[in-house]
């Protein structure tokens, strides 16, 4: 499970990759997975890509941490 700092690091490391897939917004939020609290990177798409990993691997010190990635469909914000 990832903490908030790790999820924000994933957002920094993968923002360009997710933007190239069509994400128009990224947030970090607390979730529950398998009954445990964790933080996840939430990517917002108008239309989700066909393939998207369920987790992102980030380097943390000498090890690797997996941060959950959740895709949500949401219309892109347009100023009125």
PDB file of N, CA and C in Angstrom:
ATOM      1  N   UNK A   1       0.831  -1.171   0.000  1.00  0.00           N
ATOM      2  CA  UNK A   1       0.000   0.000   0.000  1.00  0.00           C
ATOM      3  C   UNK A   1       0.885   1.246   0.000  1.00  0.00           C
ATOM      4  N   UNK A   2       0.407   2.289  -0.612  1.00  0.00           N
ATOM      5  CA  UNK A   2       1.195   3.509  -0.778  1.00  0.00           C
ATOM      6  C   UNK A   2       0.721   4.594   0.191  1.00  0.00           C
ATOM      7  N   UNK A   3       1.665   5.419   0.607  1.00  0.00           N
ATOM      8  CA  UNK A   3       1.279   6.567   1.425  1.00  0.00           C
ATOM      9  C   UNK A   3       1.115   7.788   0.509  1.00  0.00           C
ATOM     10  N   UNK A   4       0.703   8.905   1.081  1.00  0.00           N
ATOM     11  CA  UNK A   4       0.416  10.100   0.286  1.00  0.00           C
ATOM     12  C   UNK A   4       1.659  10.621  -0.433  1.00  0.00           C
ATOM     13  N   UNK A   5       2.789  10.592   0.233  1.00  0.00           N
ATOM     14  CA  UNK A   5       4.031  11.065  -0.374  1.00  0.00           C
ATOM     15  C   UNK A   5       4.400  10.216  -1.596  1.00  0.00           C
ATOM     16  N   UNK A   6       4.242   8.916  -1.495  1.00  0.00           N
ATOM     17  CA  UNK A   6       4.551   8.017  -2.605  1.00  0.00           C
ATOM     18  C   UNK A   6       3.596   8.245  -3.781  1.00  0.00           C
ATOM     19  N   UNK A   7       2.321   8.469  -3.483  1.00  0.00           N
ATOM     20  CA  UNK A   7       1.345   8.726  -4.540  1.00  0.00           C
ATOM     21  C   UNK A   7       1.640  10.038  -5.258  1.00  0.00           C
ATOM     22  N   UNK A   8       2.059  11.061  -4.516  1.00  0.00           N
ATOM     23  CA  UNK A   8       2.435  12.328  -5.149  1.00  0.00           C
ATOM     24  C   UNK A   8       3.691  12.172  -5.992  1.00  0.00           C
ATOM     25  N   UNK A   9       4.614  11.345  -5.555  1.00  0.00           N
ATOM     26  CA  UNK A   9       5.814  11.069  -6.340  1.00  0.00           C
ATOM     27  C   UNK A   9       5.441  10.366  -7.647  1.00  0.00           C
ATOM     28  N   UNK A  10       4.497   9.446  -7.594  1.00  0.00           N
ATOM     29  CA  UNK A  10       4.015   8.775  -8.811  1.00  0.00           C
ATOM     30  C   UNK A  10       3.387   9.793  -9.759  1.00  0.00           C
ATOM     31  N   UNK A  11       2.655  10.747  -9.202  1.00  0.00           N
ATOM     32  CA  UNK A  11       2.055  11.790 -10.054  1.00  0.00           C
ATOM     33  C   UNK A  11       3.133  12.582 -10.767  1.00  0.00           C
ATOM     34  N   UNK A  12       4.190  12.929 -10.056  1.00  0.00           N
ATOM     35  CA  UNK A  12       5.297  13.664 -10.670  1.00  0.00           C
ATOM     36  C   UNK A  12       5.986  12.836 -11.756  1.00  0.00           C
ATOM     37  N   UNK A  13       6.262  11.574 -11.457  1.00  0.00           N
ATOM     38  CA  UNK A  13       7.027  10.726 -12.375  1.00  0.00           C
ATOM     39  C   UNK A  13       6.223  10.294 -13.602  1.00  0.00           C
ATOM     40  N   UNK A  14       4.899  10.159 -13.490  1.00  0.00           N
ATOM     41  CA  UNK A  14       4.094   9.609 -14.573  1.00  0.00           C
ATOM     42  C   UNK A  14       3.132  10.607 -15.212  1.00  0.00           C
ATOM     43  N   UNK A  15       3.215  11.879 -14.860  1.00  0.00           N
ATOM     44  CA  UNK A  15       2.253  12.847 -15.402  1.00  0.00           C
ATOM     45  C   UNK A  15       2.351  12.961 -16.919  1.00  0.00           C
ATOM     46  N   UNK A  16       3.555  13.000 -17.478  1.00  0.00           N
ATOM     47  CA  UNK A  16       3.706  13.100 -18.932  1.00  0.00           C
ATOM     48  C   UNK A  16       3.161  11.855 -19.624  1.00  0.00           C
ATOM     49  N   UNK A  17       3.455  10.689 -19.083  1.00  0.00           N
ATOM     50  CA  UNK A  17       2.973   9.422 -19.635  1.00  0.00           C
ATOM     51  C   UNK A  17       1.446   9.395 -19.663  1.00  0.00           C
ATOM     52  N   UNK A  18       0.812   9.780 -18.561  1.00  0.00           N
ATOM     53  CA  UNK A  18      -0.643   9.757 -18.481  1.00  0.00           C
ATOM     54  C   UNK A  18      -1.266  10.830 -19.370  1.00  0.00           C
ATOM     55  N   UNK A  19      -0.628  11.978 -19.475  1.00  0.00           N
ATOM     56  CA  UNK A  19      -1.120  13.032 -20.362  1.00  0.00           C
ATOM     57  C   UNK A  19      -1.084  12.555 -21.811  1.00  0.00           C
ATOM     58  N   UNK A  20      -0.017  11.841 -22.182  1.00  0.00           N
ATOM     59  CA  UNK A  20       0.078  11.291 -23.537  1.00  0.00           C
ATOM     60  C   UNK A  20      -1.027  10.271 -23.812  1.00  0.00           C
ATOM     61  N   UNK A  21      -1.524   9.598 -22.770  1.00  0.00           N
ATOM     62  CA  UNK A  21      -2.624   8.642 -22.921  1.00  0.00           C
ATOM     63  C   UNK A  21      -3.988   9.334 -22.954  1.00  0.00           C
ATOM     64  N   UNK A  22      -4.004  10.653 -22.699  1.00  0.00           N
ATOM     65  CA  UNK A  22      -5.254  11.400 -22.766  1.00  0.00           C
ATOM     66  C   UNK A  22      -5.796  11.898 -21.445  1.00  0.00           C
ATOM     67  N   UNK A  23      -5.064  11.708 -20.360  1.00  0.00           N
ATOM     68  CA  UNK A  23      -5.534  12.197 -19.062  1.00  0.00           C
ATOM     69  C   UNK A  23      -5.534  13.725 -19.059  1.00  0.00           C
ATOM     70  N   UNK A  24      -6.610  14.319 -18.564  1.00  0.00           N
ATOM     71  CA  UNK A  24      -6.683  15.781 -18.486  1.00  0.00           C
ATOM     72  C   UNK A  24      -6.629  16.272 -17.045  1.00  0.00           C
ATOM     73  N   UNK A  25      -6.543  15.357 -16.094  1.00  0.00           N
ATOM     74  CA  UNK A  25      -6.424  15.737 -14.692  1.00  0.00           C
ATOM     75  C   UNK A  25      -5.871  14.594 -13.865  1.00  0.00           C
ATOM     76  N   UNK A  26      -5.096  14.933 -12.845  1.00  0.00           N
ATOM     77  CA  UNK A  26      -4.520  13.943 -11.938  1.00  0.00           C
ATOM     78  C   UNK A  26      -4.714  14.424 -10.509  1.00  0.00           C
ATOM     79  N   UNK A  27      -5.150  13.520  -9.642  1.00  0.00           N
ATOM     80  CA  UNK A  27      -5.266  13.833  -8.225  1.00  0.00           C
ATOM     81  C   UNK A  27      -4.744  12.655  -7.411  1.00  0.00           C
ATOM     82  N   UNK A  28      -4.456  12.925  -6.166  1.00  0.00           N
ATOM     83  CA  UNK A  28      -4.071  11.886  -5.216  1.00  0.00           C
ATOM     84  C   UNK A  28      -5.167  11.844  -4.172  1.00  0.00           C
ATOM     85  N   UNK A  29      -5.651  10.631  -3.880  1.00  0.00           N
ATOM     86  CA  UNK A  29      -6.739  10.511  -2.921  1.00  0.00           C
ATOM     87  C   UNK A  29      -6.583   9.227  -2.116  1.00  0.00           C
ATOM     88  N   UNK A  30      -7.154   9.230  -0.920  1.00  0.00           N
ATOM     89  CA  UNK A  30      -7.124   8.051  -0.064  1.00  0.00           C
ATOM     90  C   UNK A  30      -8.198   7.070  -0.529  1.00  0.00           C
ATOM     91  N   UNK A  31      -7.842   5.797  -0.581  1.00  0.00           N
ATOM     92  CA  UNK A  31      -8.772   4.748  -0.996  1.00  0.00           C
ATOM     93  C   UNK A  31      -8.687   3.589  -0.017  1.00  0.00           C
ATOM     94  N   UNK A  32      -9.603   2.641  -0.177  1.00  0.00           N
ATOM     95  CA  UNK A  32      -9.529   1.386   0.581  1.00  0.00           C
ATOM     96  C   UNK A  32      -9.367   0.256  -0.421  1.00  0.00           C
ATOM     97  N   UNK A  33      -8.362  -0.569  -0.214  1.00  0.00           N
ATOM     98  CA  UNK A  33      -8.129  -1.743  -1.049  1.00  0.00           C
ATOM     99  C   UNK A  33      -7.933  -2.929  -0.138  1.00  0.00           C
ATOM    100  N   UNK A  34      -8.734  -3.941  -0.341  1.00  0.00           N
ATOM    101  CA  UNK A  34      -8.656  -5.152   0.468  1.00  0.00           C
ATOM    102  C   UNK A  34      -8.777  -4.828   1.952  1.00  0.00           C
ATOM    103  N   UNK A  35      -9.623  -3.855   2.260  1.00  0.00           N
ATOM    104  CA  UNK A  35      -9.880  -3.479   3.641  1.00  0.00           C
ATOM    105  C   UNK A  35      -8.822  -2.596   4.273  1.00  0.00           C
ATOM    106  N   UNK A  36      -7.769  -2.246   3.518  1.00  0.00           N
ATOM    107  CA  UNK A  36      -6.698  -1.407   4.052  1.00  0.00           C
ATOM    108  C   UNK A  36      -6.714  -0.040   3.381  1.00  0.00           C
ATOM    109  N   UNK A  37      -6.361   0.982   4.145  1.00  0.00           N
ATOM    110  CA  UNK A  37      -6.270   2.324   3.591  1.00  0.00           C
ATOM    111  C   UNK A  37      -4.960   2.467   2.826  1.00  0.00           C
ATOM    112  N   UNK A  38      -5.045   3.178   1.719  1.00  0.00           N
ATOM    113  CA  UNK A  38      -3.894   3.450   0.884  1.00  0.00           C
ATOM    114  C   UNK A  38      -4.161   4.755   0.153  1.00  0.00           C
ATOM    115  N   UNK A  39      -3.174   5.267  -0.525  1.00  0.00           N
ATOM    116  CA  UNK A  39      -3.352   6.420  -1.391  1.00  0.00           C
ATOM    117  C   UNK A  39      -3.159   5.958  -2.819  1.00  0.00           C
ATOM    118  N   UNK A  40      -3.917   6.581  -3.727  1.00  0.00           N
ATOM    119  CA  UNK A  40      -3.863   6.205  -5.136  1.00  0.00           C
ATOM    120  C   UNK A  40      -3.745   7.452  -5.991  1.00  0.00           C
ATOM    121  N   UNK A  41      -3.233   7.254  -7.189  1.00  0.00           N
ATOM    122  CA  UNK A  41      -3.208   8.298  -8.192  1.00  0.00           C
ATOM    123  C   UNK A  41      -4.466   8.114  -9.035  1.00  0.00           C
ATOM    124  N   UNK A  42      -5.276   9.166  -9.111  1.00  0.00           N
ATOM    125  CA  UNK A  42      -6.517   9.127  -9.879  1.00  0.00           C
ATOM    126  C   UNK A  42      -6.282   9.914 -11.162  1.00  0.00           C
ATOM    127  N   UNK A  43      -6.506   9.279 -12.313  1.00  0.00           N
ATOM    128  CA  UNK A  43      -6.346   9.931 -13.613  1.00  0.00           C
ATOM    129  C   UNK A  43      -7.720  10.106 -14.240  1.00  0.00           C
ATOM    130  N   UNK A  44      -8.019  11.319 -14.691  1.00  0.00           N
ATOM    131  CA  UNK A  44      -9.318  11.632 -15.285  1.00  0.00           C
ATOM    132  C   UNK A  44      -9.184  11.692 -16.806  1.00  0.00           C
ATOM    133  N   UNK A  45     -10.065  10.956 -17.482  1.00  0.00           N
ATOM    134  CA  UNK A  45     -10.075  10.874 -18.937  1.00  0.00           C
ATOM    135  C   UNK A  45     -11.477  11.193 -19.444  1.00  0.00           C
ATOM    136  N   UNK A  46     -11.552  11.777 -20.648  1.00  0.00           N
ATOM    137  CA  UNK A  46     -12.855  11.893 -21.304  1.00  0.00           C
ATOM    138  C   UNK A  46     -13.262  10.518 -21.819  1.00  0.00           C
ATOM    139  N   UNK A  47     -12.295   9.791 -22.353  1.00  0.00           N
ATOM    140  CA  UNK A  47     -12.485   8.403 -22.765  1.00  0.00           C
ATOM    141  C   UNK A  47     -11.254   7.641 -22.293  1.00  0.00           C
ATOM    142  N   UNK A  48     -11.420   6.650 -21.428  1.00  0.00           N
ATOM    143  CA  UNK A  48     -10.245   5.944 -20.906  1.00  0.00           C
ATOM    144  C   UNK A  48      -9.531   5.151 -22.006  1.00  0.00           C
ATOM    145  N   UNK A  49      -8.209   5.059 -21.919  1.00  0.00           N
ATOM    146  CA  UNK A  49      -7.466   4.269 -22.902  1.00  0.00           C
ATOM    147  C   UNK A  49      -7.795   2.787 -22.746  1.00  0.00           C
ATOM    148  N   UNK A  50      -7.558   2.032 -23.815  1.00  0.00           N
ATOM    149  CA  UNK A  50      -7.859   0.599 -23.783  1.00  0.00           C
ATOM    150  C   UNK A  50      -6.998  -0.144 -22.774  1.00  0.00           C
ATOM    151  N   UNK A  51      -5.742   0.228 -22.688  1.00  0.00           N
ATOM    152  CA  UNK A  51      -4.852  -0.432 -21.735  1.00  0.00           C
ATOM    153  C   UNK A  51      -4.273   0.608 -20.788  1.00  0.00           C
ATOM    154  N   UNK A  52      -4.363   0.300 -19.521  1.00  0.00           N
ATOM    155  CA  UNK A  52      -3.853   1.181 -18.486  1.00  0.00           C
ATOM    156  C   UNK A  52      -3.428   0.307 -17.318  1.00  0.00           C
ATOM    157  N   UNK A  53      -2.218   0.502 -16.802  1.00  0.00           N
ATOM    158  CA  UNK A  53      -1.782  -0.330 -15.675  1.00  0.00           C
ATOM    159  C   UNK A  53      -2.637  -0.068 -14.442  1.00  0.00           C
ATOM    160  N   UNK A  54      -2.784  -1.073 -13.606  1.00  0.00           N
ATOM    161  CA  UNK A  54      -3.544  -0.915 -12.360  1.00  0.00           C
ATOM    162  C   UNK A  54      -2.675  -0.323 -11.265  1.00  0.00           C
ATOM    163  N   UNK A  55      -1.343  -0.421 -11.450  1.00  0.00           N
ATOM    164  CA  UNK A  55      -0.406   0.120 -10.472  1.00  0.00           C
ATOM    165  C   UNK A  55       0.783   0.726 -11.210  1.00  0.00           C
ATOM    166  N   UNK A  56       1.377   1.729 -10.585  1.00  0.00           N
ATOM    167  CA  UNK A  56       2.583   2.358 -11.113  1.00  0.00           C
ATOM    168  C   UNK A  56       3.728   2.072 -10.159  1.00  0.00           C
ATOM    169  N   UNK A  57       4.865   1.717 -10.699  1.00  0.00           N
ATOM    170  CA  UNK A  57       6.033   1.437  -9.870  1.00  0.00           C
ATOM    171  C   UNK A  57       6.909   2.680  -9.794  1.00  0.00           C
ATOM    172  N   UNK A  58       7.215   3.093  -8.569  1.00  0.00           N
ATOM    173  CA  UNK A  58       8.105   4.230  -8.365  1.00  0.00           C
ATOM    174  C   UNK A  58       9.324   3.759  -7.600  1.00  0.00           C
ATOM    175  N   UNK A  59      10.436   4.455  -7.820  1.00  0.00           N
ATOM    176  CA  UNK A  59      11.650   4.149  -7.074  1.00  0.00           C
ATOM    177  C   UNK A  59      11.597   4.889  -5.756  1.00  0.00           C
ATOM    178  N   UNK A  60      11.839   4.144  -4.683  1.00  0.00           N
ATOM    179  CA  UNK A  60      11.840   4.723  -3.348  1.00  0.00           C
ATOM    180  C   UNK A  60      13.096   4.233  -2.654  1.00  0.00           C
ATOM    181  N   UNK A  61      14.078   5.110  -2.564  1.00  0.00           N
ATOM    182  CA  UNK A  61      15.358   4.690  -1.995  1.00  0.00           C
ATOM    183  C   UNK A  61      15.973   3.629  -2.881  1.00  0.00           C
ATOM    184  N   UNK A  62      16.278   2.496  -2.311  1.00  0.00           N
ATOM    185  CA  UNK A  62      16.858   1.399  -3.079  1.00  0.00           C
ATOM    186  C   UNK A  62      15.803   0.403  -3.537  1.00  0.00           C
ATOM    187  N   UNK A  63      14.557   0.615  -3.120  1.00  0.00           N
ATOM    188  CA  UNK A  63      13.487  -0.324  -3.458  1.00  0.00           C
ATOM    189  C   UNK A  63      12.487   0.264  -4.431  1.00  0.00           C
ATOM    190  N   UNK A  64      11.434  -0.496  -4.653  1.00  0.00           N
ATOM    191  CA  UNK A  64      10.358  -0.091  -5.546  1.00  0.00           C
ATOM    192  C   UNK A  64       9.045  -0.157  -4.772  1.00  0.00           C
ATOM    193  N   UNK A  65       8.193   0.833  -4.999  1.00  0.00           N
ATOM    194  CA  UNK A  65       6.880   0.885  -4.350  1.00  0.00           C
ATOM    195  C   UNK A  65       5.815   0.908  -5.448  1.00  0.00           C
ATOM    196  N   UNK A  66       4.723   0.209  -5.222  1.00  0.00           N
ATOM    197  CA  UNK A  66       3.616   0.202  -6.173  1.00  0.00           C
ATOM    198  C   UNK A  66       2.504   1.119  -5.680  1.00  0.00           C
ATOM    199  N   UNK A  67       2.103   2.043  -6.550  1.00  0.00           N
ATOM    200  CA  UNK A  67       1.040   2.997  -6.231  1.00  0.00           C
ATOM    201  C   UNK A  67      -0.169   2.647  -7.094  1.00  0.00           C
ATOM    202  N   UNK A  68      -1.334   2.430  -6.506  1.00  0.00           N
ATOM    203  CA  UNK A  68      -2.530   2.134  -7.296  1.00  0.00           C
ATOM    204  C   UNK A  68      -2.861   3.279  -8.251  1.00  0.00           C
ATOM    205  N   UNK A  69      -3.296   2.934  -9.462  1.00  0.00           N
ATOM    206  CA  UNK A  69      -3.737   3.905 -10.455  1.00  0.00           C
ATOM    207  C   UNK A  69      -5.194   3.616 -10.770  1.00  0.00           C
ATOM    208  N   UNK A  70      -6.027   4.640 -10.642  1.00  0.00           N
ATOM    209  CA  UNK A  70      -7.459   4.498 -10.904  1.00  0.00           C
ATOM    210  C   UNK A  70      -7.835   5.472 -12.015  1.00  0.00           C
ATOM    211  N   UNK A  71      -8.520   4.963 -13.030  1.00  0.00           N
ATOM    212  CA  UNK A  71      -8.995   5.807 -14.137  1.00  0.00           C
ATOM    213  C   UNK A  71     -10.462   6.138 -13.897  1.00  0.00           C
ATOM    214  N   UNK A  72     -10.789   7.408 -14.058  1.00  0.00           N
ATOM    215  CA  UNK A  72     -12.177   7.849 -13.945  1.00  0.00           C
ATOM    216  C   UNK A  72     -12.533   8.634 -15.203  1.00  0.00           C
ATOM    217  N   UNK A  73     -13.778   8.482 -15.615  1.00  0.00           N
ATOM    218  CA  UNK A  73     -14.256   9.209 -16.781  1.00  0.00           C
ATOM    219  C   UNK A  73     -14.930  10.489 -16.300  1.00  0.00           C
ATOM    220  N   UNK A  74     -14.455  11.600 -16.859  1.00  0.00           N
ATOM    221  CA  UNK A  74     -15.012  12.912 -16.489  1.00  0.00           C
ATOM    222  C   UNK A  74     -14.786  13.850 -17.662  1.00  0.00           C
ATOM    223  N   UNK A  75     -15.802  14.634 -17.953  1.00  0.00           N
ATOM    224  CA  UNK A  75     -15.684  15.602 -19.030  1.00  0.00           C
ATOM    225  C   UNK A  75     -14.619  16.641 -18.667  1.00  0.00           C
ATOM    226  N   UNK A  76     -13.847  17.019 -19.660  1.00  0.00           N
ATOM    227  CA  UNK A  76     -12.803  18.030 -19.456  1.00  0.00           C
ATOM    228  C   UNK A  76     -13.457  19.366 -19.070  1.00  0.00           C
ATOM    229  N   UNK A  77     -12.857  20.047 -18.113  1.00  0.00           N
ATOM    230  CA  UNK A  77     -13.373  21.342 -17.666  1.00  0.00           C
ATOM    231  C   UNK A  77     -13.224  22.374 -18.777  1.00  0.00           C
ATOM    232  N   UNK A  78     -14.298  23.103 -19.020  1.00  0.00           N
ATOM    233  CA  UNK A  78     -14.266  24.179 -20.013  1.00  0.00           C
ATOM    234  C   UNK A  78     -14.823  25.445 -19.351  1.00  0.00           C
ATOM    235  N   UNK A  79     -14.050  26.512 -19.345  1.00  0.00           N
ATOM    236  CA  UNK A  79     -14.557  27.755 -18.757  1.00  0.00           C
ATOM    237  C   UNK A  79     -15.801  28.253 -19.497  1.00  0.00           C
ATOM    238  N   UNK A  80     -16.711  28.827 -18.775  1.00  0.00           N
ATOM    239  CA  UNK A  80     -17.960  29.314 -19.394  1.00  0.00           C
ATOM    240  C   UNK A  80     -17.788  30.684 -19.948  1.00  0.00           C
TER     241      UNK A  80
END
